[in-house]
Coordinates of C-alpha atoms in Angstrom, one line a residue:
Chain A
M1 CA 109.1 135.6 99.9
V2 CA 105.5 136.6 100.7
D3 CA 105.8 139.6 98.3
R4 CA 107.1 137.3 95.5
A5 CA 104.3 134.9 96.2
L6 CA 101.7 137.7 96.0
E7 CA 103.1 138.6 92.6
G8 CA 102.4 135.0 91.6
Q9 CA 105.9 133.7 91.3
Q10 CA 105.7 129.9 91.3
R11 CA 108.8 129.2 93.3
A12 CA 107.8 131.5 96.1
V13 CA 104.3 130.0 96.2
A14 CA 105.8 126.5 96.3
R15 CA 108.1 127.5 99.2
L16 CA 105.3 129.0 101.2
I17 CA 103.2 125.9 100.9
S18 CA 106.2 123.8 102.0
L19 CA 106.4 126.1 105.0
V20 CA 102.7 125.3 105.7
E21 CA 103.3 121.6 105.4
S22 CA 106.3 121.7 107.7
G23 CA 104.3 123.6 110.3
S24 CA 107.0 126.3 110.5
K25 CA 107.0 128.7 113.4
D26 CA 106.8 131.6 110.9
L27 CA 103.3 130.6 109.8
P28 CA 101.4 133.0 112.0
E29 CA 103.5 135.9 110.6
V30 CA 103.1 134.7 107.0
A31 CA 99.3 134.2 107.5
A32 CA 99.0 137.8 108.8
L33 CA 100.8 139.1 105.7
L34 CA 98.6 137.0 103.4
A35 CA 95.3 137.8 105.1
P36 CA 94.5 141.1 103.4
H37 CA 95.0 139.4 100.0
T38 CA 92.8 136.4 100.4
G39 CA 89.1 135.8 99.8
R40 CA 89.0 136.1 96.0
A41 CA 89.6 132.5 94.8
Q42 CA 86.7 130.1 94.2
V43 CA 87.6 126.8 96.0
V44 CA 86.3 123.9 94.1
G45 CA 86.5 120.4 95.7
L46 CA 86.5 117.4 93.5
T47 CA 85.8 114.1 95.1
G48 CA 84.7 110.6 94.2
S49 CA 85.8 107.0 94.6
P50 CA 89.2 105.8 93.3
G51 CA 88.9 105.0 89.6
V52 CA 86.2 107.5 88.6
G53 CA 88.8 109.7 86.9
K54 CA 89.3 112.5 89.4
S55 CA 92.8 113.4 88.2
T56 CA 91.9 113.2 84.5
T57 CA 88.9 115.5 85.2
T58 CA 91.0 117.9 87.3
S59 CA 93.6 118.1 84.5
A60 CA 90.9 118.7 81.9
L61 CA 89.3 121.4 84.1
V62 CA 92.6 123.2 84.4
A63 CA 92.8 123.4 80.6
A64 CA 89.2 124.7 80.4
F65 CA 89.7 127.4 83.0
R66 CA 93.1 128.4 81.4
E67 CA 91.3 129.0 78.2
Q68 CA 89.0 131.4 80.0
G69 CA 92.2 133.2 81.0
K70 CA 91.9 132.3 84.7
R71 CA 94.7 131.5 87.0
V72 CA 94.3 128.0 88.4
G73 CA 95.6 126.3 91.5
V74 CA 95.5 122.5 92.1
L75 CA 95.8 120.9 95.5
A76 CA 95.9 117.1 95.3
V77 CA 95.0 115.7 98.7
D78 CA 94.9 111.9 99.0
P79 CA 94.3 110.5 102.4
S80 CA 94.6 106.9 101.3
S81 CA 98.3 107.3 100.9
P82 CA 100.7 105.5 101.2
F83 CA 99.0 103.0 99.0
S84 CA 98.2 105.6 96.4
G85 CA 101.8 106.6 96.0
G86 CA 101.7 105.3 92.4
A87 CA 98.5 107.2 91.6
L88 CA 99.9 110.5 92.8
L89 CA 102.9 110.0 90.7
G90 CA 100.6 109.3 87.8
D91 CA 98.7 112.6 88.5
R92 CA 101.9 114.5 88.3
V93 CA 102.8 113.0 85.0
R94 CA 99.3 113.7 83.6
M95 CA 99.5 117.2 85.1
G96 CA 102.8 117.6 83.2
D97 CA 101.0 119.5 80.4
H98 CA 100.3 122.3 82.7
A99 CA 103.6 122.2 84.6
I100 CA 105.3 124.9 82.4
D101 CA 102.3 127.2 82.4
E102 CA 102.9 130.2 84.7
G103 CA 99.2 130.5 85.3
V104 CA 98.9 127.1 86.9
F105 CA 100.0 126.1 90.4
I106 CA 100.0 122.3 91.2
R107 CA 100.7 120.8 94.5
S108 CA 100.3 117.4 96.2
M109 CA 99.7 117.7 99.9
A110 CA 101.3 115.1 102.0
T111 CA 98.7 113.7 104.4
R112 CA 101.0 111.5 106.5
G113 CA 102.0 112.9 109.8
H114 CA 100.7 113.7 113.1
L115 CA 97.1 113.5 114.2
G116 CA 95.0 116.3 112.7
G117 CA 97.7 117.3 110.3
L118 CA 95.4 118.2 107.4
A119 CA 92.6 119.9 109.2
W120 CA 94.7 123.0 109.5
A121 CA 97.3 122.6 106.7
T122 CA 95.1 122.4 103.7
P123 CA 93.1 125.6 104.4
Q124 CA 96.5 127.4 104.9
A125 CA 97.8 126.1 101.6
L126 CA 94.6 127.3 100.0
R127 CA 95.2 130.8 101.4
V128 CA 98.6 130.8 99.8
L129 CA 97.2 130.0 96.4
D130 CA 94.3 132.5 96.9
A131 CA 96.7 135.3 97.8
A132 CA 98.9 134.4 94.8
G133 CA 96.1 135.4 92.6
C134 CA 94.4 132.1 91.7
D135 CA 90.9 132.6 90.4
V136 CA 90.0 129.0 90.9
V137 CA 91.6 126.4 93.2
L138 CA 90.8 122.8 92.5
V139 CA 91.1 120.5 95.5
E140 CA 91.2 116.9 94.6
T141 CA 90.5 114.3 97.3
V142 CA 88.7 111.1 98.1
G143 CA 88.0 112.4 101.5
V144 CA 84.3 113.0 101.5
G145 CA 82.7 112.1 104.8
Q146 CA 86.0 112.0 106.6
S147 CA 86.5 114.2 109.5
E148 CA 90.0 115.3 108.6
V149 CA 89.9 116.0 104.9
D150 CA 86.3 117.1 104.6
V151 CA 86.3 118.7 101.2
V152 CA 82.8 120.2 101.9
S153 CA 84.0 122.2 104.7
L154 CA 86.9 123.6 102.5
A155 CA 85.1 124.3 99.3
D156 CA 82.8 126.9 97.9
T157 CA 81.7 124.4 95.3
T158 CA 81.8 120.7 95.6
V159 CA 82.0 118.5 92.5
V160 CA 81.1 114.8 93.0
L161 CA 82.4 112.4 90.4
L162 CA 80.7 109.1 89.6
A163 CA 81.4 106.6 87.0
P164 CA 79.0 104.0 85.5
G165 CA 78.8 100.8 87.4
M166 CA 80.6 102.0 90.5
G167 CA 77.7 102.1 92.9
D168 CA 74.1 102.9 92.3
G169 CA 72.1 106.0 93.1
V170 CA 70.6 104.4 96.2
Q171 CA 74.0 104.0 97.8
A172 CA 74.9 107.5 96.8
A173 CA 71.8 108.9 98.5
K174 CA 72.5 106.8 101.6
A175 CA 76.0 108.1 101.8
G176 CA 74.9 111.7 101.8
I177 CA 76.6 112.8 98.6
L178 CA 73.3 114.3 97.4
E179 CA 73.5 116.7 100.2
I180 CA 77.1 117.8 99.6
A181 CA 77.3 117.9 95.8
D182 CA 76.9 121.2 94.0
V183 CA 77.8 119.7 90.7
F184 CA 77.5 116.0 89.7
V185 CA 79.8 114.6 87.0
V186 CA 79.2 111.2 85.5
N187 CA 82.6 110.5 84.0
K188 CA 83.4 107.8 81.5
A189 CA 79.9 108.5 80.1
D190 CA 80.7 106.5 77.0
R191 CA 80.5 103.3 79.1
E192 CA 77.6 101.1 79.5
G193 CA 75.4 102.1 82.4
A194 CA 76.0 105.8 82.2
D195 CA 72.3 106.6 81.4
Q196 CA 71.3 104.5 84.3
T197 CA 73.7 106.3 86.7
V198 CA 72.3 109.7 85.5
R199 CA 68.7 108.5 85.9
D200 CA 69.4 107.1 89.4
L201 CA 71.0 110.4 90.4
R202 CA 68.0 112.4 89.1
Y203 CA 65.6 110.1 90.8
M204 CA 67.4 110.4 94.1
M205 CA 67.5 114.1 93.8
S206 CA 63.8 114.2 93.3
L207 CA 63.4 112.5 96.6
G208 CA 66.0 114.2 98.6
E209 CA 66.1 117.6 100.4
R210 CA 68.9 120.1 100.3
R211 CA 69.6 122.7 102.9
D212 CA 69.9 125.3 100.1
A213 CA 67.9 126.1 97.0
W214 CA 70.6 125.2 94.5
K215 CA 69.7 122.4 92.1
P216 CA 72.9 120.5 91.3
P217 CA 73.3 119.9 87.5
V218 CA 74.4 116.5 86.3
C219 CA 77.2 116.7 83.7
R220 CA 78.3 113.8 81.5
T221 CA 82.0 113.7 80.6
V222 CA 84.6 111.6 79.0
A223 CA 87.4 113.6 80.7
A224 CA 90.2 111.6 79.0
R225 CA 89.0 113.0 75.7
G226 CA 88.0 116.4 77.1
E227 CA 84.3 115.8 76.3
G228 CA 81.8 117.6 78.4
V229 CA 84.5 119.4 80.5
D230 CA 83.5 122.9 79.3
E231 CA 80.0 122.2 80.6
V232 CA 81.5 121.3 84.0
A233 CA 83.5 124.5 84.0
G234 CA 80.3 126.3 83.1
A235 CA 78.4 124.7 85.9
I236 CA 81.1 125.7 88.4
D237 CA 80.9 129.3 87.1
E238 CA 77.1 129.3 87.5
H239 CA 77.4 127.9 91.0
R240 CA 79.8 130.7 91.9
A241 CA 77.3 133.3 90.6
W242 CA 74.5 131.7 92.6
L243 CA 76.7 131.7 95.7
E244 CA 77.0 135.4 95.5
S245 CA 73.5 136.2 94.5
S246 CA 71.9 134.0 97.1
G247 CA 74.0 134.9 100.1
E248 CA 75.2 131.3 100.5
G249 CA 78.7 132.3 99.4
P250 CA 79.4 134.5 102.4
R251 CA 77.8 131.9 104.7
R252 CA 80.1 129.2 103.4
R253 CA 83.2 131.4 103.7
R254 CA 82.3 132.2 107.3
R255 CA 81.8 128.6 108.1
R256 CA 85.1 127.8 106.5
A257 CA 86.9 130.4 108.5
E258 CA 85.2 129.0 111.7
N259 CA 86.5 125.5 110.9
E260 CA 89.9 126.9 110.1
I261 CA 90.2 128.8 113.4
E262 CA 89.0 125.8 115.3
A263 CA 91.5 123.5 113.6
I264 CA 94.4 125.8 114.3
G265 CA 93.2 126.2 117.9
L266 CA 93.2 122.4 118.3
E267 CA 96.6 122.1 116.7
K268 CA 98.0 124.5 119.3
V269 CA 96.5 122.4 122.1
R270 CA 98.0 119.3 120.5
A271 CA 101.4 120.9 120.4
R272 CA 101.2 121.6 124.1
L273 CA 100.1 118.0 124.7
G274 CA 103.2 117.1 122.6
D275 CA 105.4 119.0 125.0
V276 CA 103.8 117.0 127.9
R277 CA 104.6 113.9 125.9
G278 CA 108.2 114.7 126.0
G279 CA 108.0 114.7 129.8
A280 CA 107.1 111.8 132.1
A281 CA 103.5 112.6 132.9
L282 CA 101.9 110.9 129.9
E283 CA 104.1 107.9 130.2
A284 CA 103.2 107.4 133.8
L285 CA 99.5 107.7 133.0
A286 CA 99.8 105.3 130.2
E287 CA 101.3 102.7 132.5
K288 CA 98.3 102.9 134.8
V289 CA 95.9 102.6 131.9
V290 CA 97.8 99.5 130.6
A291 CA 97.6 98.0 134.0
G292 CA 93.9 98.6 134.2
T293 CA 94.1 100.7 137.3
L294 CA 93.1 103.9 135.6
S295 CA 90.5 104.4 132.8
P296 CA 91.7 106.4 129.7
Y297 CA 89.1 109.1 130.5
A298 CA 90.4 109.6 134.0
A299 CA 93.9 109.7 132.6
A300 CA 92.9 112.4 130.0
D301 CA 91.5 114.5 132.8
E302 CA 94.7 114.3 134.7
L303 CA 96.6 115.1 131.5
L304 CA 94.6 118.2 130.8
D305 CA 94.9 119.3 134.4
S306 CA 98.7 119.2 134.0
L307 CA 98.6 121.7 131.1
Chain B
M1 CA 74.8 96.4 130.8
V2 CA 78.6 96.4 131.5
D3 CA 78.2 93.2 133.6
R4 CA 76.4 91.5 130.7
A5 CA 79.0 92.7 128.2
L6 CA 81.7 91.3 130.5
E7 CA 79.9 87.9 130.3
G8 CA 80.2 88.2 126.5
Q9 CA 76.5 88.8 125.7
Q10 CA 76.4 90.0 122.2
R11 CA 73.6 92.5 122.6
A12 CA 75.2 94.2 125.6
V13 CA 78.5 94.4 123.7
A14 CA 76.8 95.9 120.7
R15 CA 75.0 98.5 122.9
L16 CA 78.2 99.5 124.6
I17 CA 79.9 100.1 121.2
S18 CA 76.9 102.2 120.2
L19 CA 77.4 104.2 123.3
V20 CA 81.0 104.7 122.3
E21 CA 80.1 105.8 118.8
S22 CA 77.5 108.2 120.1
G23 CA 80.0 109.8 122.4
S24 CA 77.6 109.3 125.4
K25 CA 78.2 111.1 128.7
D26 CA 78.3 107.8 130.4
L27 CA 81.5 106.7 128.7
P28 CA 83.9 107.7 131.4
E29 CA 82.0 105.6 133.9
V30 CA 81.7 102.7 131.5
A31 CA 85.5 103.0 130.8
A32 CA 86.2 102.9 134.5
L33 CA 84.2 99.7 134.9
L34 CA 85.8 98.0 131.9
A35 CA 89.4 99.1 132.7
P36 CA 90.3 96.2 135.1
H37 CA 89.1 93.6 132.5
T38 CA 91.1 94.9 129.5
G39 CA 94.6 94.1 128.2
R40 CA 94.1 90.5 127.2
A41 CA 93.1 90.7 123.5
Q42 CA 95.6 90.7 120.7
V43 CA 94.6 93.6 118.4
V44 CA 95.4 92.7 114.8
G45 CA 95.2 95.5 112.2
L46 CA 94.5 94.4 108.6
T47 CA 95.2 97.0 106.0
G48 CA 95.7 97.4 102.3
S49 CA 94.4 99.1 99.2
P50 CA 90.8 98.6 98.1
G51 CA 90.5 95.5 96.1
V52 CA 93.2 93.4 97.7
G53 CA 90.6 91.3 99.5
K54 CA 90.7 92.6 103.1
S55 CA 87.1 91.6 104.0
T56 CA 87.5 88.1 102.5
T57 CA 90.7 87.6 104.4
T58 CA 89.2 88.9 107.6
S59 CA 86.3 86.6 107.3
A60 CA 88.6 83.6 106.6
L61 CA 90.8 84.6 109.6
V62 CA 87.7 84.6 111.8
A63 CA 87.0 81.1 110.8
A64 CA 90.6 80.0 111.4
F65 CA 90.7 81.5 114.9
R66 CA 87.3 80.1 115.7
E67 CA 88.7 76.6 114.9
Q68 CA 91.3 77.2 117.5
G69 CA 88.5 77.9 119.9
K70 CA 89.3 81.6 120.2
R71 CA 86.8 84.4 120.7
V72 CA 87.1 86.8 117.9
G73 CA 86.1 90.5 117.5
V74 CA 86.0 92.3 114.1
L75 CA 85.9 96.1 113.8
A76 CA 85.5 97.3 110.2
V77 CA 86.7 100.8 109.9
D78 CA 86.5 102.3 106.5
P79 CA 87.4 106.0 106.3
S80 CA 86.7 106.3 102.6
S81 CA 83.0 106.0 103.3
P82 CA 80.4 107.2 102.1
F83 CA 81.7 105.9 98.7
S84 CA 82.3 102.5 100.2
G85 CA 78.8 102.1 101.4
G86 CA 78.4 99.2 99.0
A87 CA 81.6 97.5 100.1
L88 CA 80.6 97.7 103.8
L89 CA 77.3 96.2 103.0
G90 CA 79.1 93.5 101.1
D91 CA 81.3 92.8 104.1
R92 CA 78.3 92.3 106.3
V93 CA 76.9 89.8 103.8
R94 CA 80.1 87.9 103.6
M95 CA 80.4 88.0 107.4
G96 CA 77.0 86.5 107.5
D97 CA 78.5 83.0 108.1
H98 CA 79.7 84.2 111.5
A99 CA 76.7 86.3 112.4
I100 CA 75.0 83.5 114.4
D101 CA 78.3 82.4 116.1
E102 CA 78.3 83.5 119.8
G103 CA 82.0 83.6 119.8
V104 CA 82.3 86.2 117.1
F105 CA 81.6 90.0 117.5
I106 CA 81.3 92.0 114.3
R107 CA 81.0 95.7 114.1
S108 CA 81.3 98.4 111.4
M109 CA 82.5 101.6 112.8
A110 CA 80.9 104.7 111.4
T111 CA 83.6 107.2 110.5
R112 CA 81.5 110.1 109.5
G113 CA 81.0 112.8 112.0
H114 CA 82.9 115.5 113.7
L115 CA 86.5 116.2 113.4
G116 CA 88.7 113.7 115.2
G117 CA 85.8 111.3 115.7
L118 CA 87.7 108.1 115.2
A119 CA 90.9 108.9 117.0
W120 CA 89.2 108.3 120.3
A121 CA 86.2 106.1 119.4
T122 CA 88.0 103.1 117.8
P123 CA 90.3 102.4 120.8
Q124 CA 87.3 102.6 123.1
A125 CA 85.4 100.1 121.0
L126 CA 88.4 97.9 121.1
R127 CA 88.3 98.1 124.9
V128 CA 84.7 96.9 124.9
L129 CA 85.6 93.8 122.8
D130 CA 88.7 93.2 124.9
A131 CA 86.7 93.3 128.1
A132 CA 84.0 91.1 126.6
G133 CA 86.6 88.3 126.4
C134 CA 87.8 88.4 122.8
D135 CA 91.2 86.7 122.4
V136 CA 91.8 88.4 119.0
V137 CA 90.2 91.6 117.6
L138 CA 90.7 92.1 113.9
V139 CA 90.5 95.8 112.8
E140 CA 90.0 96.1 109.1
T141 CA 90.8 99.5 107.6
V142 CA 92.4 101.2 104.6
G143 CA 93.7 103.8 106.9
V144 CA 97.4 103.3 106.9
G145 CA 99.3 106.5 106.9
Q146 CA 96.3 108.5 107.9
S147 CA 96.3 110.5 111.0
E148 CA 92.9 109.6 112.2
V149 CA 92.6 105.9 111.6
D150 CA 96.2 104.9 112.0
V151 CA 95.9 101.2 112.4
V152 CA 99.5 100.9 113.5
S153 CA 99.0 103.0 116.6
L154 CA 96.0 100.8 117.5
A155 CA 97.4 97.3 116.8
D156 CA 99.7 94.8 118.5
T157 CA 100.1 93.2 115.1
T158 CA 99.7 94.8 111.7
V159 CA 98.9 92.7 108.7
V160 CA 99.5 94.4 105.3
L161 CA 97.7 92.9 102.4
L162 CA 98.9 93.2 98.8
A163 CA 97.6 91.6 95.6
P164 CA 99.5 91.0 92.4
G165 CA 99.6 93.8 90.0
M166 CA 98.4 96.4 92.5
G167 CA 101.6 98.3 92.9
D168 CA 105.2 97.1 93.0
G169 CA 107.6 96.6 95.8
V170 CA 109.4 99.9 95.2
Q171 CA 106.2 101.8 95.8
A172 CA 105.5 99.7 98.9
A173 CA 108.9 100.6 100.3
K174 CA 108.5 104.3 99.5
A175 CA 105.2 104.3 101.2
G176 CA 106.6 103.0 104.4
I177 CA 104.6 99.8 104.7
L178 CA 107.7 97.8 105.2
E179 CA 108.2 99.6 108.4
I180 CA 104.7 99.0 109.7
A181 CA 103.9 95.5 108.5
D182 CA 104.4 92.6 111.0
V183 CA 102.9 90.1 108.6
F184 CA 102.7 90.5 104.8
V185 CA 99.9 88.7 103.0
V186 CA 100.0 88.4 99.2
N187 CA 96.4 87.6 98.5
K188 CA 95.0 86.4 95.2
A189 CA 98.2 84.4 95.0
D190 CA 96.8 82.3 92.2
R191 CA 97.0 85.3 89.9
E192 CA 99.7 86.2 87.5
G193 CA 102.4 88.3 89.1
A194 CA 102.1 86.9 92.6
D195 CA 105.7 85.5 92.5
Q196 CA 107.0 88.9 91.4
T197 CA 105.1 90.6 94.2
V198 CA 106.6 88.2 96.8
R199 CA 110.1 88.7 95.3
D200 CA 109.8 92.5 95.3
L201 CA 108.7 92.4 98.9
R202 CA 111.6 90.1 100.0
Y203 CA 114.1 92.3 98.0
M204 CA 112.8 95.5 99.6
M205 CA 112.9 93.9 103.1
S206 CA 116.6 93.0 102.5
L207 CA 117.3 96.7 101.9
G208 CA 115.1 98.2 104.6
E209 CA 115.6 98.7 108.3
R210 CA 113.0 98.0 110.9
R211 CA 112.9 99.6 114.3
D212 CA 112.6 96.2 115.9
A213 CA 114.1 92.8 115.4
W214 CA 111.1 91.0 114.0
K215 CA 111.3 89.7 110.5
P216 CA 107.9 89.9 108.9
P217 CA 106.9 86.7 107.2
V218 CA 105.4 86.8 103.7
C219 CA 102.2 84.6 103.4
R220 CA 100.5 83.7 100.2
T221 CA 96.8 83.3 100.3
V222 CA 93.7 82.8 98.1
A223 CA 91.4 84.0 100.9
A224 CA 88.3 83.4 98.8
R225 CA 89.0 79.7 98.9
G226 CA 90.6 79.8 102.4
E227 CA 94.0 78.8 101.0
G228 CA 96.9 79.9 103.1
V229 CA 94.8 81.4 105.8
D230 CA 95.9 79.0 108.6
E231 CA 99.5 80.1 107.8
V232 CA 98.4 83.8 108.3
A233 CA 96.7 82.9 111.6
G234 CA 99.9 81.0 112.6
A235 CA 102.1 84.0 111.7
I236 CA 99.8 86.2 113.9
D237 CA 100.2 83.8 116.8
E238 CA 104.0 83.8 116.4
H239 CA 104.1 87.5 116.3
R240 CA 102.1 87.6 119.6
A241 CA 104.6 85.2 121.2
W242 CA 107.5 87.4 120.0
L243 CA 105.8 90.5 121.3
E244 CA 105.8 89.0 124.8
S245 CA 109.2 87.5 124.7
S246 CA 110.9 90.5 123.3
G247 CA 109.4 93.2 125.5
E248 CA 108.0 94.9 122.4
G249 CA 104.4 94.0 123.4
P250 CA 104.4 96.0 126.6
R251 CA 106.0 98.9 124.7
R252 CA 103.3 98.9 122.0
R253 CA 100.6 98.7 124.6
R254 CA 102.0 101.7 126.5
R255 CA 102.3 103.7 123.3
R256 CA 98.7 102.8 122.4
A257 CA 97.5 104.0 125.8
E258 CA 99.4 107.2 125.3
N259 CA 97.8 107.8 122.0
E260 CA 94.4 107.0 123.5
I261 CA 94.8 109.4 126.4
E262 CA 96.0 112.1 124.1
A263 CA 93.0 111.6 121.7
I264 CA 90.5 111.7 124.6
G265 CA 92.2 114.8 125.9
L266 CA 91.9 116.5 122.5
E267 CA 88.3 115.4 122.2
K268 CA 87.6 117.1 125.5
V269 CA 89.2 120.4 124.3
R270 CA 87.2 120.1 121.1
A271 CA 84.0 119.7 123.1
R272 CA 84.8 122.9 124.9
L273 CA 85.5 124.7 121.6
G274 CA 82.2 123.4 120.4
D275 CA 80.6 125.2 123.3
V276 CA 82.3 128.3 122.2
R277 CA 80.9 127.7 118.8
G278 CA 77.4 127.9 120.2
G279 CA 78.2 131.3 121.4
A280 CA 79.1 134.4 119.3
A281 CA 82.8 134.5 119.9
L282 CA 83.9 132.1 117.0
E283 CA 81.4 133.7 114.6
A284 CA 82.8 137.2 115.2
L285 CA 86.4 136.0 114.8
A286 CA 85.4 134.2 111.5
E287 CA 83.9 137.4 110.1
K288 CA 87.2 139.2 110.7
V289 CA 89.1 136.4 109.1
V290 CA 86.8 136.4 106.0
A291 CA 87.3 140.2 105.8
G292 CA 91.1 139.7 105.9
T293 CA 91.5 141.9 108.9
L294 CA 92.6 139.1 111.2
S295 CA 94.8 136.1 110.3
P296 CA 93.4 132.6 111.3
Y297 CA 96.3 132.1 113.7
A298 CA 95.6 135.3 115.6
A299 CA 92.0 134.3 115.7
A300 CA 92.8 130.9 117.1
D301 CA 94.9 132.6 119.8
E302 CA 91.9 134.7 120.7
L303 CA 89.7 131.7 120.7
L304 CA 91.9 129.7 123.1
D305 CA 92.2 132.8 125.4
S306 CA 88.4 132.8 125.7
L307 CA 88.4 129.2 127.0

């Protein structure tokens, strides 16, 4: 199956990602087989509030990259599920244009499940798409600033989408998006207030400090009509070139690998705690905590001692 | 400070919650002092998509419980921050009515930060409010179905808010909210489609199975005008009574304590991994993973061995 995925066969790729999601015991072996074939894809995170047009933009970007002859992967990660069930379905329908294209891999990641599920699963799904020969993988999420689905820690290039009237530049600055965005997209740029949003962003950028020397471009799009999307694809390409020339690319890849190793390590500990859960130790500790005779910190110490 | 918090002094309560958020080293000691005074508050989780009126409903419920003479705590946990920065600010303004009431404790929990931040911090903040004498603590979040901010695992009573036209009953059922809701609120019930939303919910409930014998009431509210809010408060009270008479209450409290102990245990492991991060071990492993000579799983094994 790994061989077929490496050849880029869609069904094998899909089955490997399912394997990742299910937390299969074969994952370490699969990961070892994939490892030598990874490290080529540019991981592009797309993030922004609900309603800014992430899915439409993602779909339009897929088309733009396909025209360049690139293989494209899409991972849709929506942590606000289950309430976004409808939205995800909508994405799939909109993505339907690309569904029969052999150079496009589309996948929604389930985010329900046990604690810490995504922290390790999404990077592993990315590895599968990378090894399958994707030049670009677009990761669509609303998860900026969250601990679990932190698109910044996953991505080589982070695209932050805004739309007119959905929060002004001051709030954006406060929230730290200036620091994380490598490319800004003001979508729905035909709407009233678009100029103001662009001005606010530029003003805030003039005040803020970045950790690196990259100056994030501000693109204007009407993704639903494909307007401005080639410019976004161009900005993403430029950022990739800058990553390699500046040395920031290797730094980000190393940081990503560190996060990945840490997340898998924690997942392993969690699995061991889960085994404890099956036993009586945790239950007995919980009874004492409920009764107020033991603090949860002291209980956690006892739990770890029992490992 | 703990003594003053136990007396219900707002400033001491606020400072203890800040201590929790900052992950202070004094937390185990504080938790031990609080432990004997916890276990009294009913924790009510309020959840629903952005736009259904969670904050307005929360504020109206605070007023309803205050009229009953109850002390009320509010924890606003919004994982979609930073983009919701504006919304949170809005909440505070709307909550302004209650800000000078000594029987109300309001707090927004920051959700940014390191991996797993909330899993342990929110329950500890709840303990502070519990020990400070709150009869009810309302936890407002969009985090249903997420691993980190799983309101169900925190709450005695989970209130799911819907609004007309924001997703039909079929989607609700798919998403599993039928299973988690102890009280349904159809807010903005003066809007078109409210009857349909209520009908859809009732229909889906007639098909679904719950793990317990409680039949979730469906309340209709126009929270912005305070309409129907007393009924919601009444439904929450009834659910509390049912929790105690059915034995489900103690079961949920024990489950909550188990989750809490597990989360703190993982946080401790994470802190140790963080120490490793300061050293060269993780960096060297990450280099090999980037180079493709080591799989992240094998790297995680080496990392854990080094602990």
